[in-house]
Amino acid sequence: MKRYFPALAVVLVWCAGAMAAAGADLYRAQTVVTGQGEANRITGFAACLEDVLIKVSGAHKLAGDKRLAAYKSNAKSFVKAFSYRDQFSGKPIRDEQGTRDRPYDLTIDFEEKKIDDILRALGLKPWLSHRPRLAVFVEMENGPRKFVVTADGIQSDLQRDALLAAADKRGIGVVLPSAAALAKSGLEGAKLEAVPSSTLVPLATEQGGELALVGYLAWSDRELGWVTNWRMDWQGRTHVWEIRGVTFDEAFRRGIGGAAQILSDNGDPGGRARR
């Protein structure tokens, strides 16, 4: 059974590392590669090209788009600069794992004009106007265990990191509620879905969140993944979309990506919206 709960806002705290990308940062992406060999680098270029096209346009619907294949096969020609960061920096080289096999963060800056040209060829355009900061409220349920992803709660460390990574990948600034704020407001666990939007939305504005994105994730043994419902109110319409049978990392990417698609006027991720 689908469950939705209203757009929420409580006293919020800033989450470092999730500020909205601006300017050249929109044309930058990062991935993990093994070693610094050219073959892995070319694969990284292709993956990051898709990410940057989505990030710059806000059109999450480009994910997996077959039209990108030709551009991705020639992704090197769109790259302006790239750099590596050794994830094992400072650690000794182990047996059977020299520099060739070590994991690296590959950061790539793409040529802005070339990315814009690709988007135009795809019938899209760069989303360079103001990007609203999202107050994100995510409730997770796995059997008897229920919790809200917070800015500082220990039990949601992994989910918080994944959510912030999703926001950075899509170029969206986010804020999360602190555990103390939730406790003080009595908004813990499933209680969130019972709080009237009319009471909570103004608080999001006061604390820096320009609008609320609300997600409910429930683990499904049958689908071997999370069943996720997302909801966001924007310009007098309520947008609702669902993802089934995915990891929470993917659920967060699609949640943030879906919000970006709505805000950038690239369509409703759920194919529908209601007033």
Short mmCIF file of C-alpha atoms in Angstrom, two decimals:
data_model
loop_
_atom_site.label_atom_id
_atom_site.label_comp_id
_atom_site.label_asym_id
_atom_site.label_seq_id
_atom_site.Cartn_x
_atom_site.Cartn_y
_atom_site.Cartn_z
CA MET A 1 0.00 0.00 0.00
CA LYS A 2 1.34 3.39 -0.92
CA ARG A 3 1.97 5.81 1.88
CA TYR A 4 2.44 9.53 1.51
CA PHE A 5 3.04 12.14 4.12
CA PRO A 6 2.93 15.91 3.85
CA ALA A 7 5.72 18.29 3.01
CA LEU A 8 7.60 18.77 6.24
CA ALA A 9 9.85 21.29 7.90
CA VAL A 10 11.32 21.53 11.38
CA VAL A 11 14.25 23.43 12.82
CA LEU A 12 17.01 22.59 10.35
CA VAL A 13 20.76 22.59 10.33
CA TRP A 14 23.13 23.04 7.43
CA CYS A 15 24.74 19.92 6.06
CA ALA A 16 28.30 20.61 5.00
CA GLY A 17 29.23 19.44 1.54
CA ALA A 18 25.77 19.71 0.04
CA MET A 19 25.73 23.28 -1.11
CA ALA A 20 24.24 23.91 -4.52
CA ALA A 21 26.76 23.76 -7.31
CA ALA A 22 27.31 27.00 -9.13
CA GLY A 23 29.09 28.16 -12.24
CA ALA A 24 31.88 25.86 -13.36
CA ASP A 25 31.05 23.34 -10.62
CA LEU A 26 27.96 22.35 -12.58
CA TYR A 27 30.27 21.10 -15.31
CA ARG A 28 32.34 18.98 -12.91
CA ALA A 29 31.73 15.35 -11.98
CA GLN A 30 33.53 12.64 -10.06
CA THR A 31 33.71 8.86 -10.16
CA VAL A 32 35.86 6.09 -8.71
CA VAL A 33 38.29 4.23 -10.95
CA THR A 34 40.87 1.52 -10.35
CA GLY A 35 44.35 2.76 -11.15
CA GLN A 36 45.24 5.57 -13.53
CA GLY A 37 45.27 3.57 -16.75
CA GLU A 38 43.72 5.04 -19.87
CA ALA A 39 41.08 2.32 -20.28
CA ASN A 40 39.58 2.99 -16.84
CA ARG A 41 39.92 6.73 -17.36
CA ILE A 42 37.92 6.57 -20.61
CA THR A 43 35.20 4.58 -18.84
CA GLY A 44 35.15 7.23 -16.11
CA PHE A 45 34.88 10.01 -18.69
CA ALA A 46 31.78 8.36 -20.18
CA ALA A 47 30.06 7.86 -16.83
CA CYS A 48 30.77 11.43 -15.75
CA LEU A 49 29.58 12.87 -19.05
CA GLU A 50 26.11 11.47 -18.40
CA ASP A 51 26.18 12.80 -14.84
CA VAL A 52 27.19 16.28 -15.99
CA LEU A 53 24.51 16.43 -18.67
CA ILE A 54 21.91 15.58 -16.02
CA LYS A 55 23.44 17.97 -13.50
CA VAL A 56 23.64 20.94 -15.84
CA SER A 57 20.15 20.48 -17.32
CA GLY A 58 18.33 19.14 -14.27
CA ALA A 59 16.79 16.50 -16.55
CA HIS A 60 17.12 13.23 -14.63
CA LYS A 61 15.23 11.56 -17.47
CA LEU A 62 18.55 11.53 -19.37
CA ALA A 63 19.80 8.71 -17.13
CA GLY A 64 20.28 5.70 -19.39
CA ASP A 65 19.06 7.61 -22.47
CA LYS A 66 20.19 5.70 -25.56
CA ARG A 67 20.87 8.96 -27.39
CA LEU A 68 23.86 9.53 -25.11
CA ALA A 69 25.75 6.47 -26.39
CA ALA A 70 27.42 8.30 -29.28
CA TYR A 71 28.55 11.16 -27.03
CA LYS A 72 29.80 8.82 -24.29
CA SER A 73 31.89 6.85 -26.79
CA ASN A 74 33.73 10.10 -27.54
CA ALA A 75 33.58 11.58 -24.02
CA LYS A 76 37.30 12.40 -24.00
CA SER A 77 36.74 15.14 -26.57
CA PHE A 78 34.48 17.05 -24.16
CA VAL A 79 36.94 17.01 -21.24
CA LYS A 80 38.73 20.22 -20.26
CA ALA A 81 40.76 18.86 -17.33
CA PHE A 82 40.90 15.92 -14.94
CA SER A 83 42.68 14.93 -11.75
CA TYR A 84 43.10 11.93 -9.45
CA ARG A 85 42.97 11.51 -5.69
CA ASP A 86 44.35 8.27 -4.27
CA GLN A 87 41.82 6.88 -1.77
CA PHE A 88 44.67 5.01 -0.08
CA SER A 89 46.95 8.01 0.12
CA GLY A 90 49.37 7.62 3.03
CA LYS A 91 48.79 3.87 3.28
CA PRO A 92 51.53 1.40 2.31
CA ILE A 93 51.20 -0.54 -0.95
CA ARG A 94 50.01 -4.07 -0.15
CA ASP A 95 51.08 -7.24 -1.90
CA GLU A 96 49.25 -7.75 -5.18
CA GLN A 97 48.00 -4.18 -5.06
CA GLY A 98 50.37 -1.68 -6.57
CA THR A 99 49.43 1.71 -7.89
CA ARG A 100 47.68 0.09 -10.87
CA ASP A 101 45.02 -1.51 -8.67
CA ARG A 102 44.47 1.22 -6.12
CA PRO A 103 41.11 3.06 -6.09
CA TYR A 104 41.19 6.70 -7.16
CA ASP A 105 38.62 9.49 -7.19
CA LEU A 106 38.66 10.80 -10.75
CA THR A 107 37.42 14.40 -10.98
CA ILE A 108 36.59 15.74 -14.42
CA ASP A 109 35.86 19.26 -15.66
CA PHE A 110 34.02 19.39 -18.97
CA GLU A 111 34.04 22.15 -21.57
CA GLU A 112 30.99 24.27 -20.80
CA LYS A 113 30.16 25.22 -24.38
CA LYS A 114 30.46 21.63 -25.58
CA ILE A 115 28.13 20.38 -22.85
CA ASP A 116 25.64 23.14 -23.68
CA ASP A 117 25.82 22.16 -27.35
CA ILE A 118 25.04 18.52 -26.53
CA LEU A 119 22.04 19.57 -24.47
CA ARG A 120 20.73 21.72 -27.32
CA ALA A 121 21.10 18.77 -29.69
CA LEU A 122 19.01 16.73 -27.24
CA GLY A 123 16.32 19.42 -27.09
CA LEU A 124 17.34 20.62 -23.63
CA LYS A 125 19.12 23.62 -22.16
CA PRO A 126 21.35 24.45 -19.18
CA TRP A 127 19.51 25.14 -15.94
CA LEU A 128 21.42 28.22 -14.87
CA SER A 129 18.71 30.04 -12.93
CA HIS A 130 18.38 29.91 -9.15
CA ARG A 131 18.19 26.38 -7.74
CA PRO A 132 15.94 26.25 -4.65
CA ARG A 133 17.48 24.70 -1.56
CA LEU A 134 15.59 21.58 -0.49
CA ALA A 135 14.65 20.74 3.06
CA VAL A 136 14.80 16.95 2.79
CA PHE A 137 12.86 14.69 5.15
CA VAL A 138 13.33 10.97 4.69
CA GLU A 139 11.66 8.33 6.84
CA MET A 140 12.97 4.78 6.53
CA GLU A 141 11.28 1.56 7.64
CA ASN A 142 12.89 -1.88 7.72
CA GLY A 143 10.67 -4.26 9.67
CA PRO A 144 10.29 -2.90 13.21
CA ARG A 145 13.12 -0.41 12.72
CA LYS A 146 12.02 3.09 11.78
CA PHE A 147 14.03 6.29 11.73
CA VAL A 148 14.37 9.66 10.04
CA VAL A 149 17.59 10.57 8.24
CA THR A 150 19.10 13.44 10.20
CA ALA A 151 22.11 15.71 9.96
CA ASP A 152 23.77 14.21 13.02
CA GLY A 153 22.05 10.98 14.06
CA ILE A 154 24.38 7.97 14.33
CA GLN A 155 21.83 5.44 13.10
CA SER A 156 21.45 7.25 9.77
CA ASP A 157 25.15 7.89 9.02
CA LEU A 158 25.20 5.79 5.84
CA GLN A 159 21.91 7.16 4.56
CA ARG A 160 22.94 10.76 5.27
CA ASP A 161 26.20 10.34 3.35
CA ALA A 162 24.34 8.78 0.43
CA LEU A 163 21.75 11.54 0.39
CA LEU A 164 24.38 14.27 0.45
CA ALA A 165 26.28 12.52 -2.34
CA ALA A 166 23.08 12.38 -4.41
CA ALA A 167 22.49 16.10 -3.85
CA ASP A 168 26.05 16.94 -4.89
CA LYS A 169 25.81 14.74 -7.99
CA ARG A 170 22.66 16.57 -9.11
CA GLY A 171 23.86 20.07 -8.16
CA ILE A 172 21.19 20.67 -5.52
CA GLY A 173 21.66 22.30 -2.10
CA VAL A 174 19.94 20.51 0.80
CA VAL A 175 19.35 20.84 4.53
CA LEU A 176 18.45 18.02 6.92
CA PRO A 177 16.81 18.18 10.36
CA SER A 178 19.02 17.56 13.39
CA ALA A 179 18.17 14.76 15.80
CA ALA A 180 17.73 17.31 18.59
CA ALA A 181 15.33 19.39 16.51
CA LEU A 182 13.22 16.34 15.73
CA ALA A 183 13.12 15.32 19.38
CA LYS A 184 12.31 18.83 20.57
CA SER A 185 9.49 19.15 18.06
CA GLY A 186 8.16 15.65 18.78
CA LEU A 187 8.70 14.70 15.15
CA GLU A 188 10.40 11.35 15.42
CA GLY A 189 9.95 8.27 13.26
CA ALA A 190 6.55 7.74 11.72
CA LYS A 191 5.14 10.75 13.56
CA LEU A 192 6.32 12.90 10.69
CA GLU A 193 3.54 11.80 8.39
CA ALA A 194 0.89 13.05 10.77
CA VAL A 195 2.16 16.63 11.00
CA PRO A 196 0.08 19.18 9.04
CA SER A 197 1.95 20.88 6.21
CA SER A 198 0.36 24.20 7.08
CA THR A 199 2.13 24.15 10.44
CA LEU A 200 5.54 22.95 9.29
CA VAL A 201 6.28 24.45 5.88
CA PRO A 202 6.84 28.01 7.18
CA LEU A 203 9.54 26.71 9.52
CA ALA A 204 11.51 25.37 6.56
CA THR A 205 11.67 28.86 5.10
CA GLU A 206 12.81 30.34 8.39
CA GLN A 207 15.69 27.86 8.66
CA GLY A 208 16.97 28.11 5.07
CA GLY A 209 15.05 25.43 3.24
CA GLU A 210 13.11 26.96 0.37
CA LEU A 211 10.80 24.00 -0.10
CA ALA A 212 10.41 20.49 1.26
CA LEU A 213 11.13 17.16 -0.39
CA VAL A 214 9.67 14.25 1.54
CA GLY A 215 10.58 10.60 1.07
CA TYR A 216 9.31 7.38 2.60
CA LEU A 217 11.46 4.26 2.08
CA ALA A 218 10.24 0.80 3.10
CA TRP A 219 12.36 -2.34 2.66
CA SER A 220 10.69 -5.08 0.59
CA ASP A 221 11.94 -8.67 0.88
CA ARG A 222 9.84 -9.52 -2.13
CA GLU A 223 11.56 -6.96 -4.34
CA LEU A 224 14.95 -7.23 -2.61
CA GLY A 225 15.16 -3.46 -2.42
CA TRP A 226 13.54 -0.30 -1.12
CA VAL A 227 10.08 0.81 -2.21
CA THR A 228 10.19 4.58 -2.19
CA ASN A 229 7.57 7.30 -2.40
CA TRP A 230 8.62 10.92 -2.94
CA ARG A 231 6.51 14.04 -2.67
CA MET A 232 7.13 17.73 -3.34
CA ASP A 233 4.86 20.73 -3.63
CA TRP A 234 5.86 23.23 -6.30
CA GLN A 235 4.01 26.13 -7.90
CA GLY A 236 0.61 25.05 -6.64
CA ARG A 237 0.97 21.40 -7.62
CA THR A 238 1.79 18.29 -5.63
CA HIS A 239 4.24 16.02 -7.43
CA VAL A 240 4.42 12.37 -6.38
CA TRP A 241 6.68 9.66 -7.78
CA GLU A 242 7.59 6.11 -6.81
CA ILE A 243 10.67 3.91 -7.20
CA ARG A 244 10.64 0.19 -6.42
CA GLY A 245 13.27 -2.42 -5.66
CA VAL A 246 16.38 -0.22 -5.54
CA THR A 247 19.22 0.50 -3.10
CA PHE A 248 18.77 3.51 -0.86
CA ASP A 249 21.64 5.19 -2.74
CA GLU A 250 19.67 4.87 -5.99
CA ALA A 251 16.45 5.90 -4.26
CA PHE A 252 18.11 9.11 -3.08
CA ARG A 253 19.57 9.82 -6.52
CA ARG A 254 16.14 9.44 -8.09
CA GLY A 255 14.47 11.45 -5.36
CA ILE A 256 16.84 14.41 -5.65
CA GLY A 257 16.99 13.95 -9.42
CA GLY A 258 13.21 13.93 -9.69
CA ALA A 259 12.99 17.15 -7.69
CA ALA A 260 15.61 18.75 -9.94
CA GLN A 261 13.66 17.68 -13.01
CA ILE A 262 10.52 19.36 -11.70
CA LEU A 263 12.30 22.54 -10.64
CA SER A 264 14.15 22.84 -13.97
CA ASP A 265 10.85 22.49 -15.87
CA ASN A 266 11.90 19.25 -17.52
CA GLY A 267 8.75 17.33 -16.66
CA ASP A 268 7.18 15.42 -13.80
CA PRO A 269 9.17 12.28 -12.82
CA GLY A 270 5.98 10.49 -11.88
CA GLY A 271 4.21 11.48 -15.09
CA ARG A 272 1.51 13.25 -13.15
CA ALA A 273 0.90 16.05 -10.68
CA ARG A 274 -2.17 17.19 -8.79
CA ARG A 275 -3.30 20.57 -7.62
#
